[in-house]
CSV table of C-alpha atoms in Angstrom, one decimal:
chain,number,residue,atom,x,y,z
A,1,GLY,CA,0.1,0.0,-0.1
A,2,GLU,CA,0.9,3.6,-0.1
A,3,ASN,CA,3.2,5.1,2.2
A,4,VAL,CA,3.5,9.0,2.7
A,5,GLU,CA,6.4,10.7,4.7
A,6,GLN,CA,6.1,14.4,5.6
A,7,HIS,CA,8.9,16.8,6.8
A,8,PRO,CA,9.6,18.5,8.8
A,9,SER,CA,7.2,17.8,11.8
A,10,THR,CA,7.5,21.1,13.1
A,11,LEU,CA,8.5,24.5,11.3
A,12,SER,CA,8.9,28.0,13.0
A,13,VAL,CA,9.2,30.9,10.6
A,14,GLN,CA,9.2,34.6,11.1
A,15,GLU,CA,6.4,36.4,9.7
A,16,GLY,CA,6.9,37.3,6.0
A,17,ASP,CA,9.2,34.6,5.3
A,18,SER,CA,8.4,31.2,3.4
A,19,ALA,CA,7.7,28.0,4.7
A,20,VAL,CA,8.3,24.7,2.8
A,21,ILE,CA,7.0,21.5,3.4
A,22,LYS,CA,7.9,18.1,1.8
A,23,CYS,CA,6.4,14.9,1.3
A,24,THR,CA,7.4,11.7,-0.3
A,25,TYR,CA,5.1,8.9,-1.6
A,26,SER,CA,5.9,5.1,-2.3
A,27,ASP,CA,3.2,4.1,-4.6
A,28,SER,CA,4.0,5.3,-8.3
A,29,ALA,CA,0.3,4.7,-9.0
A,30,SER,CA,-0.9,7.6,-6.9
A,31,ASN,CA,-2.1,10.5,-9.0
A,32,TYR,CA,-3.7,13.0,-6.7
A,33,PHE,CA,-2.0,15.1,-4.2
A,34,PRO,CA,-4.1,17.4,-1.7
A,35,TRP,CA,-2.8,19.5,1.1
A,36,TYR,CA,-4.8,20.0,4.1
A,37,LYS,CA,-4.6,22.7,6.8
A,38,GLN,CA,-5.9,22.0,10.4
A,39,GLU,CA,-6.3,24.3,13.1
A,40,LEU,CA,-6.6,23.3,16.6
A,41,GLY,CA,-10.0,21.2,17.2
A,42,LYS,CA,-11.1,21.8,13.8
A,43,ARG,CA,-11.6,19.9,10.6
A,44,PRO,CA,-8.9,19.7,7.8
A,45,GLN,CA,-9.5,21.8,5.1
A,46,LEU,CA,-8.3,21.5,1.7
A,47,ILE,CA,-5.9,24.6,0.6
A,48,ILE,CA,-4.6,23.2,-2.6
A,49,ASP,CA,-4.4,20.1,-4.7
A,50,ILE,CA,-2.3,18.8,-7.6
A,51,ARG,CA,-2.8,16.0,-10.2
A,52,SER,CA,-0.2,13.9,-11.7
A,53,ASN,CA,-0.4,15.7,-15.2
A,54,VAL,CA,0.8,19.0,-13.6
A,55,GLY,CA,4.1,19.8,-12.1
A,56,GLU,CA,3.3,22.8,-10.4
A,57,LYS,CA,0.2,24.7,-9.2
A,58,LYS,CA,-0.2,28.3,-7.5
A,59,ASP,CA,-3.0,29.9,-5.7
A,60,GLN,CA,-1.9,33.4,-4.4
A,61,ARG,CA,0.5,32.7,-1.5
A,62,ILE,CA,0.3,29.0,-1.8
A,63,ALA,CA,1.9,26.8,-4.3
A,64,VAL,CA,2.6,23.1,-4.9
A,65,THR,CA,5.2,21.2,-6.8
A,66,LEU,CA,5.1,17.6,-7.9
A,67,ASN,CA,8.1,15.6,-9.1
A,68,LYS,CA,6.5,12.1,-10.2
A,69,THR,CA,9.9,10.6,-11.1
A,70,ALA,CA,11.4,11.2,-7.6
A,71,LYS,CA,7.9,10.6,-6.1
A,72,HIS,CA,7.9,13.8,-3.9
A,73,PHE,CA,5.7,17.0,-3.6
A,74,SER,CA,6.0,20.0,-1.6
A,75,LEU,CA,4.1,22.9,-0.4
A,76,HIS,CA,5.5,26.3,-0.4
A,77,ILE,CA,3.8,29.3,1.6
A,78,THR,CA,5.1,32.6,0.7
A,79,GLU,CA,4.9,35.9,2.8
A,80,THR,CA,3.7,33.8,5.6
A,81,GLN,CA,1.4,35.5,8.3
A,82,PRO,CA,0.5,34.7,11.9
A,83,GLU,CA,-3.0,33.2,10.6
A,84,ASP,CA,-1.0,30.5,8.7
A,85,SER,CA,0.0,28.9,11.9
A,86,ALA,CA,-1.7,25.5,12.0
A,87,VAL,CA,-0.9,21.8,11.2
A,88,TYR,CA,-0.5,21.0,7.5
A,89,PHE,CA,-1.1,17.3,6.1
A,90,CYS,CA,-0.1,16.0,2.7
A,91,ALA,CA,-1.8,13.1,1.3
A,92,ALA,CA,-1.8,10.9,-1.8
A,93,THR,CA,-4.5,8.7,-3.5
A,94,GLU,CA,-4.6,6.6,-6.7
A,95,ALA,CA,-8.1,7.3,-7.8
A,96,ALA,CA,-11.5,8.3,-7.0
A,97,GLY,CA,-13.2,6.2,-4.2
A,98,ASN,CA,-9.9,5.3,-2.9
A,99,LYS,CA,-8.6,6.2,0.4
A,100,LEU,CA,-6.2,9.1,1.1
A,101,THR,CA,-3.0,8.2,2.6
A,102,PHE,CA,-2.0,11.0,4.9
A,103,GLY,CA,1.7,12.2,5.9
A,104,GLY,CA,2.4,12.6,9.5
A,105,GLY,CA,1.6,16.5,9.6
A,106,THR,CA,3.8,19.6,10.0
A,107,ARG,CA,3.2,22.0,12.7
A,108,VAL,CA,3.9,25.4,11.4
A,109,LEU,CA,4.2,28.4,13.8
A,110,VAL,CA,4.6,31.9,12.2
A,111,LYS,CA,6.2,34.1,14.7
A,112,PRO,CA,5.1,38.0,14.4
B,1,GLY,CA,-19.2,24.6,-1.5
B,2,ALA,CA,-19.8,21.1,-0.2
B,3,VAL,CA,-20.7,20.7,3.4
B,4,VAL,CA,-20.3,17.9,5.7
B,5,SER,CA,-21.9,17.8,9.2
B,6,GLN,CA,-21.2,15.4,12.2
B,7,HIS,CA,-23.3,14.9,15.1
B,8,PRO,CA,-22.6,14.9,18.0
B,9,SER,CA,-19.6,17.3,18.3
B,10,ARG,CA,-18.8,16.1,21.7
B,11,VAL,CA,-19.9,12.9,23.7
B,12,ILE,CA,-18.9,11.7,27.2
B,13,CYS,CA,-20.2,8.3,27.9
B,14,LYS,CA,-19.6,5.6,30.4
B,15,SER,CA,-17.3,2.6,29.8
B,16,GLY,CA,-19.5,-0.3,28.3
B,17,THR,CA,-22.0,1.9,26.6
B,18,SER,CA,-22.4,2.3,22.9
B,19,VAL,CA,-22.2,5.6,21.1
B,20,LYS,CA,-23.4,6.7,17.5
B,21,ILE,CA,-21.8,9.2,15.5
B,22,GLU,CA,-23.6,10.6,12.5
B,23,CYS,CA,-21.8,11.8,9.3
B,24,ARG,CA,-24.0,13.8,6.9
B,25,SER,CA,-23.3,15.3,3.4
B,26,LEU,CA,-25.7,18.4,3.3
B,27,ASP,CA,-25.6,19.7,-0.3
B,28,PHE,CA,-24.3,17.0,-2.3
B,29,GLN,CA,-24.5,12.9,-2.6
B,30,ALA,CA,-21.7,10.9,-1.3
B,31,THR,CA,-21.4,7.2,-2.4
B,32,THR,CA,-18.3,6.9,-0.4
B,33,MET,CA,-17.5,8.3,3.0
B,34,PHE,CA,-14.5,7.7,5.1
B,35,TRP,CA,-14.2,7.4,8.9
B,36,TYR,CA,-10.9,8.6,10.5
B,37,ARG,CA,-9.4,8.6,14.1
B,38,GLN,CA,-7.1,11.2,15.4
B,39,PHE,CA,-5.0,11.4,18.4
B,40,PRO,CA,-3.9,14.6,20.0
B,41,LYS,CA,-1.0,15.9,17.8
B,42,LYS,CA,-1.1,13.1,15.4
B,43,SER,CA,-2.1,12.5,11.7
B,44,LEU,CA,-5.4,11.1,10.6
B,45,MET,CA,-5.7,7.6,10.8
B,46,LEU,CA,-8.3,5.9,8.3
B,47,MET,CA,-10.5,3.4,10.1
B,48,ALA,CA,-12.9,2.3,7.3
B,49,THR,CA,-14.3,3.2,4.0
B,50,SER,CA,-18.0,3.5,4.0
B,51,ASN,CA,-19.8,2.9,0.6
B,52,GLU,CA,-23.4,3.3,0.3
B,53,GLY,CA,-25.5,0.0,0.0
B,54,SER,CA,-22.6,-2.2,0.9
B,55,LYS,CA,-20.5,-3.3,3.6
B,56,ALA,CA,-17.7,-1.0,4.8
B,57,THR,CA,-14.1,-1.7,4.0
B,58,TYR,CA,-12.1,-1.6,7.5
B,59,GLU,CA,-8.3,-1.1,7.6
B,60,GLN,CA,-5.9,-3.6,9.0
B,61,GLY,CA,-6.2,-3.7,12.8
B,62,VAL,CA,-9.6,-2.0,12.9
B,63,GLU,CA,-12.1,-4.3,14.7
B,64,LYS,CA,-15.3,-4.2,12.5
B,65,ASP,CA,-17.6,-5.6,15.5
B,66,LYS,CA,-16.4,-2.7,17.7
B,67,PHE,CA,-16.7,0.0,15.1
B,68,LEU,CA,-19.8,-0.7,13.2
B,69,ILE,CA,-20.4,1.5,10.2
B,70,ASN,CA,-23.6,1.9,8.4
B,71,HIS,CA,-24.1,4.0,5.1
B,72,ALA,CA,-27.9,3.6,4.5
B,73,SER,CA,-28.1,6.6,2.1
B,74,LEU,CA,-26.2,8.7,-0.3
B,75,THR,CA,-26.2,11.5,2.4
B,76,LEU,CA,-25.7,9.7,5.8
B,77,SER,CA,-23.2,7.4,7.3
B,78,THR,CA,-22.9,6.4,11.0
B,79,LEU,CA,-20.1,5.1,13.1
B,80,THR,CA,-21.2,3.1,16.2
B,81,VAL,CA,-18.4,2.5,18.9
B,82,THR,CA,-19.8,-0.5,20.7
B,83,SER,CA,-19.0,-1.3,24.3
B,84,ALA,CA,-16.8,1.8,24.6
B,85,HIS,CA,-13.8,1.7,26.7
B,86,PRO,CA,-11.4,4.6,27.8
B,87,GLU,CA,-8.9,3.6,25.2
B,88,ASP,CA,-11.5,4.6,22.6
B,89,SER,CA,-11.4,8.2,23.7
B,90,SER,CA,-10.4,10.1,20.6
B,91,PHE,CA,-11.4,12.5,17.9
B,92,TYR,CA,-13.4,10.8,15.0
B,93,ILE,CA,-13.7,12.6,11.8
B,94,CYS,CA,-15.7,11.7,8.6
B,95,SER,CA,-15.1,12.8,5.1
B,96,ALA,CA,-17.4,12.6,2.2
B,97,GLU,CA,-16.2,12.3,-1.4
B,98,SER,CA,-18.0,14.9,-3.7
B,99,SER,CA,-17.7,14.2,-7.4
B,100,ARG,CA,-16.5,17.0,-9.7
B,101,GLY,CA,-16.4,15.0,-12.6
B,102,GLY,CA,-13.2,13.2,-13.8
B,103,SER,CA,-11.2,10.6,-11.9
B,104,TYR,CA,-10.4,12.6,-8.9
B,105,ASN,CA,-13.2,13.4,-6.3
B,106,GLU,CA,-12.4,16.0,-3.3
B,107,GLN,CA,-12.9,14.8,0.1
B,108,PHE,CA,-14.7,17.3,2.5
B,109,PHE,CA,-14.3,16.6,6.0
B,110,GLY,CA,-17.0,17.0,9.0
B,111,PRO,CA,-15.9,18.9,12.1
B,112,GLY,CA,-15.1,16.0,14.0
B,113,THR,CA,-16.5,14.4,17.2
B,114,ARG,CA,-14.6,14.2,20.4
B,115,LEU,CA,-15.4,11.2,22.5
B,116,THR,CA,-14.6,10.6,25.9
B,117,VAL,CA,-15.1,7.4,27.6
B,118,LEU,CA,-15.0,7.5,31.5
């Protein structure tokens, strides 16, 4: 089955700096890679996703890159703000109806 | 956007009792729903995949007789924790898959249910 590794487990950045979270996956059949943001006691919220036919996707301050050959994908947050502080999870899945396999999570703290 | 609700949001029960948690997709139909368990400061652990009209698929190590799942309609899945014990205390989150067309469907998460077993 799929195995997703996520690094780092914690990340502290100064407000305005960039944050990068990296994930690797094991199943070459995986084709969909979402990123979720979870605030304390709240539900995970999808913030961006990327499909295997695309190498990069950007949405305002958030971008995701995918390297299918190396089987890794990364989340980039630029110009970080205190409200970006949360736990971020990467995930991977093969297709619709299939389960998501989550990474271990990264706790991001943006210091004002 | 797609909205998923969960009820109750918090429940405290005595050891040995059973607790039912409901997961509803409010504005879309979901043939597939997922149940996760999350321990403090940990990732989401998939417990089972719930398919409308058929038996749930449980992940390895999850007792199907303890965690009963029923997906009787396209908008409702229930998780019943039977004979709950303190070690079952956790945050339980469901998600529902919404079809946007194509091969990849986004999962929308419920707000979670915090279960405390005394």
